[in-house]
Each structure stands twice: as C-alpha cells, then as structure tokens.
Amino acid sequence: MNNINNIKELLKEEELIIPEIQRDYVWGDNELVIKRFINNIKNMKDNEELDIGFFYSYKIYENFNALIDGQQRITTLILLSWYVGVDNTKLNNFKFKVRENSNNFLEKLLEQKSAEIPAIDGKKISDKIKNSIWYKRIWDNDPTVKSILNALDIIDKELDNKKENIKNKIDNIKFSCIEAGDRRLETEYILLNKRGVNLTNSEQLKAILTEDIENKNEWLEKWEKDWQDILWECKGEDIYNTDNIWNAVLYWVRDIYVIENNICKDNDKEKINYDFDLIGIEKENKEKVLKILDWIIPLLKIINDNLDIIQEKCQFEKDSIINIKNTIQGNEKYSLTIKEKALFYSILYLINNINIKDKNIQLDTIIEFILKTHNIYIGEGTAEEIKRNIAKYNTMEIKGRDSFEGIPKTITINIAEFSGIFDEIIELEKIRIFRNLIQNSNITASNLHNVVNSLKKFNNNVYKLGELEGLNKEQQEEEALKLEIFEKYEEYKDIIIEIENNNLFKGKIKKILLLFLSIKEKDEKLNDNYKLKDFYKNKKDILVKLLENKNIEFQNLFNIYKELDLNKNKIWGELLLEDDVYKSNKNYIWLISNEEYAFLKLVYLNIINIDKNISDNSIRLEEFLNKNRKENIQNKLDIKNSEDFLKITEPKYQLYILYIIGYDNKYYIFDEIGNINKNFGIYGNGIKFENKKIEEMLKKSLFNHKLVFQSYKEIWRGGQPYVKTEEFIKEFNIQKFLEKYIK
C-alpha cells in the first residue's frame, strides 16, 4: 500500500478497517470542515488532481489493513463517493470497527445505492435514510451514525444537481497510504515508491515524537483527532490539505521549545539555537514538545474564531507586523520574520494566559446583555460590531428596536458596562501594546528569546513596563504613560489610539507628545525637549498634569501634523531660516538637525503662529506660509525695497527667496531635487570651475551676488541635482513679489 492511491485503488483488492482504538466519526458535526473539503473538490479543474495528504495503516493479515491515521478524511471521502454513485462493491471493503452498531449501519448504507434511497418530498437525505426499511432505531443514538447522517445532509446540500460532475473527479482525489508492516511507525524518512519524495516534517515528527513514550496511544489520538480537526478548521479555503499548516505549527513549536528550554548552539552557549532539529530530539524531551503542541493548537482555533479582533490589534493604518490569517491558515510562507515571531509567540502566550471557559465570545451573549440592560433588541450584525470594537472605544452608538414598543431606537453604551462579559477582549488590548513595543524595538535572533520571555511576564504584570528585557526602554515608558492616561482620562483613549495606529507613527506617539508639551510651555522648548535624555522619566508628571485641562486638542494637533506631512517637501524651505535646523557658510547650506526634528519644528511653527480656530487645515497651511514668509522677509532678511532684494549675499537667504518664488509658480524645490537631498553646495563666491552650464545659470541669477545651488545628501561631490531657477524665474516680477510680502 506504500503508494499514491485514489479511493477505488485503495479498496480494489483489500479491506480497509477503522480499528477499535480509533474514535467515532466526528467531521459530520463540523459543517465548516465538510464544506471546505467539498469546496476543494468542486473547485478542481478537469483532469486536475487533488492531494489530500498522507494516511498510515498497518497490515492485520493478508488483504486486511487497519487505518491508524486519517480516518476522518477517508470516512468523509467514502461517504462522498457513495453519495455520487461510485461502484458500491468497492466501497463495501471499508469497515468501521470502532463500534459494532456504527459498522452495522455503515455496511447497510454502503450496500444501498444513493439514488435508490426512497424519496420524501422536502426532507433531508438523513430523513430518507431513517425512513428506509433496513434502518434500525437502535442507531439513532450512536454518535458515529448521527455524524455520518449530518455529513450526508451537508454533502447533499452542497452538491445539489452536481453529483455527476463530482463523480468524474473522485478518481483524481489522491492520497498516500503508508503501511508499517510490523505495526511500528518508522522513525527514518520513508521514501514513497511512486512519488519519489520524502514525508513532510509533520509525518516524520509524529512518528518520532510518539515512539517509545508513555501514553503513546493517547498522544497519537490527540494528534489525529483533536489537533487534526482543529487544523482542518483553521486552514484556508484554497488549501487542500493540512501539510503546510502542520509544518508551520512544528516550526513554531520548535522555536518555543528552544526558548523555554534555553537550547543554545553547541559552539556558542550564548546563542539560542533556532536551527535545532526536532527530528534528533532525545527521548526524555519528546513529551515536552508534545505538551507545547497540546497548548498551541487549541489556541489556533481561538485565534481563528476571533481573527478580526486580533488582526486589528496587530494592524496599523495601512500595514501590520504580521498577517494573522495567513499565518494560521497554512499558506506557503510559514517561515516568520523575527518581528513576526516576537508578536505571534507573545499572542499565543497571552491567549493561553487568559484561560476563559470557551475562549470565544458568543453573539447571543451580547444580544441578551443589551436586551436585559437597555430593553433594546439588536441584530447579530450590531452584536458583531460591538464585539469587534469593544477594546477600541470608550462609548459606542448602537441601533436596535425598543423591546416594549418595537420602534427603532438608538442608544449610546458605555464600554465599562461589559466588565466581566468582555474581560477576554479587554485582555486582548495587550496585543496593541505588544505591537507597539515590537515595532519600535531592535529585535534580532540573538535577543528574540528575551523579548518573548519579557512579554510573557508582561502578561502577568503590566507594571513590568520599563523592565522588559530586549525591548526599547523609551517605548516601554511611553506605553506605561498611555496606560496611566487611559486610567485617569478615558476621553483621550480614542484619539491616542487613532494616532498610534496611523502609519506616520506606528505605535510611537512621542512626537505628538513633544509638540503638545512644547506648545504648552509657550517659549521655544521644542529643541530642548527633543534632545532631553529620559524624556518620559523627566516629563511624565508634567504631561499628566497638563492633561487635567479637558480642552486639550490632540485631534487638531494630529490633523495639522498629517496635513503638513502631505505637503512636507513642498514647504520644507520654511525651515531654511531656522537656526536650530539649518546653518550655512559661503560654500554650504546644511541641515544640522535630523529630519525628524526638522519636521516637528515645521509643525510647531504652524501651531504657535496660526489661530487654532481655523479648522480647515489647507486654509490654515496657506495662512501659515503667508504669515511666516512676511515675518522672515521683513524681519530676518530686512528687505524693504527692490534694492535690498538685489543686494542679498547670504546664501541661505538667497535660497529661501528662490524657494518662495518657486512655490508661488508651483515649482517646489525640495520636491524636484528629491526627498533625500536636504543639503546644498554653493557655486560662486570665488569658487573656480570650468562648467558652461553653471556659467549660464550664474548669469541668470536674480541677485547681484550670483550663486548656484546644488543639492546633496551627505557629501557634496558634484553630479547631484541643481536648483533649476530657470524653471520658475522667467516671468519673475520683483515689484509684485514685494507687494505680496512687504506691503
């Protein structure tokens, strides 16, 4: 039997028995699993093969084999084959010996032809079978019989009028049945005769991990029954077997095993060995691995049942550290990045730590709670929305119908009402904190174990923030501050979470807090605060005290920040005259601060100079530019007339004027020269050169003291983009310029 088979080949000459040690057939009780199994078959193209994986059997005696792994899939395939009308003389070679009643029923069923089951209008196929003369009432309470009848009802519903189409595909449903002749599963790689490939990691490891251990049969039963069922339910709809997801699970289990047991490289006892091969694991450690499997796999079902909630916590506005759905559904990529590992493993520990009864929140519970507390009926859609947003908002507006009058009703609910019902979801709020910490920390293979163990501790004690090894200390302090703010001033929670979810911030809102603090301190403290070591340690109490003022306009600050970011390169020139941002000499103009601080200064200038009551941010931006330019031209450059204009010699001042003229003519210097080029080399001022292009550009300068500017990133070597003044000075009128910015 060591080859690839379809169901006809499998039962052609030999009987296949489900032995007594196996459990009942249960897939019929899981509609989702059956539907996915059928949909995979329905989606097969003509002549396409569908591989549903490996099965293990052992030979009892000549022409009799017992199946010890894969009985749920095989039994479902037998039922499907019977339903579509495959030759039942072959199907009769399948025996279900788990229970005598189960086997008697299945033997009788397979003797019949599905097309000859007596018709009863409007009834399910299970009712038709029960109405057959051969059906015995003693089978009504048999769990396998009930599950088989449920499965047939699902198959009948899914394949309505498609029997013949599916029948033609049955022969192309392939699997590999591996026979261990002496009832022992080999621990070595088993090479398949026809396929010529090795068994997947999961098949090898099942044999290895369960060999020569106590409770071997119990672990095998868990593997084939409980774990396999969960993975079938979790796998993606377009994935035909559980090979990939099994391999992914074993990959995660290996990592967690080496982290928990501090398994280091042989040649470097300081480095965790993430290349450790479970195939070579020693006997005394096998049960440790099996126990990890036993807590991880059930968690995958919980994650699968709450995908939207959990993914939202991993998600920033436009991207995320990890795609949870792809991770647990067994797509081809099961090799996670370091940050994906850190977040995913931490989520597993968190959910395991929550330890709620059924690990899933039922919509009926929400509907009943709202009815009881507010006398309003809501639908499942509204209940789902509450479930999805429970940890995101402090209040929610919901719509339903008054339970007494039946009329439409809208109410606002306070999330605090759900304390107890939603403890598990509130607990999942920690995933957002994990995401922020991981996103803003330098995590490598060498400190991954510290990160995972640290977040595992954080699960049990939120006051550990600031002491978590392997994670950015400042980000830990920021998360601690946010938690304190949420506890004292709930009204800030929604906007703070909105800011941290934005892709401009990705969990780190220090820039907004810097702006907020510096604006409140009135005089220009932005630079001091930005450079401050231990910002949160030194400023935390001040920040919390300032938040007592309930009129803090974080939303307005956030909106201005976003608007300026959209226009950053267009208006970057406003910073040229800021002494804490740019310096210059006769040869260079260079950025002395980093770009992050420079942009914060741009936002800061906008906020302190413009009336906060201007709510339209595009109008606000133009108001800021007009006011800032007039202030700079009249006071810093001291231009009063055209003569003053022409006499400008300072390179930084000339470039600032060119930036304004370009902007007014829709030519944006910093956009044109590229985002990375924020520094300038200067031609003129006696620098010798032999370049006709530069000579021509110098002749066209607007100023008496003629200069040409060439952008660069770090070192001025020539060859970088010039500021092409010819693009925007052709129509320049000095009087109009002076009228706009001076008079």
PDB file of C-alpha atoms in Angstrom, residues 9 97 112 214 251 291 296 363 376 439 469 558 574 582 609 634 690 692 725:
ATOM      1  CA  GLU A   9      -7.462   1.642  -5.945  1.00  0.00           C
ATOM      2  CA  LYS A  97     -14.930  -1.315  13.606  1.00  0.00           C
ATOM      3  CA  GLN A 112     -27.592   0.615  -0.984  1.00  0.00           C
ATOM      4  CA  GLU A 214       4.416   6.589  27.815  1.00  0.00           C
ATOM      5  CA  TYR A 251       8.233  25.341  13.187  1.00  0.00           C
ATOM      6  CA  LYS A 291       2.840  19.334  25.617  1.00  0.00           C
ATOM      7  CA  ILE A 296      -0.621  25.804  20.984  1.00  0.00           C
ATOM      8  CA  LEU A 363     -23.028  36.899  19.835  1.00  0.00           C
ATOM      9  CA  ILE A 376     -33.466  47.047  23.145  1.00  0.00           C
ATOM     10  CA  GLN A 439       7.581  47.716  16.075  1.00  0.00           C
ATOM     11  CA  GLU A 469      14.484  42.879  28.501  1.00  0.00           C
ATOM     12  CA  PHE A 558      -2.902  65.286  14.772  1.00  0.00           C
ATOM     13  CA  GLU A 574      10.269  77.375   5.564  1.00  0.00           C
ATOM     14  CA  TYR A 582      19.983  74.889   9.111  1.00  0.00           C
ATOM     15  CA  ASN A 609       1.703  81.144  14.749  1.00  0.00           C
ATOM     16  CA  GLN A 634      10.607  91.797   6.609  1.00  0.00           C
ATOM     17  CA  GLU A 690      35.025  75.059 -15.727  1.00  0.00           C
ATOM     18  CA  LYS A 692      29.435  76.157 -19.117  1.00  0.00           C
ATOM     19  CA  THR A 725      15.977  78.508 -11.249  1.00  0.00           C
TER      20      THR A 725
END
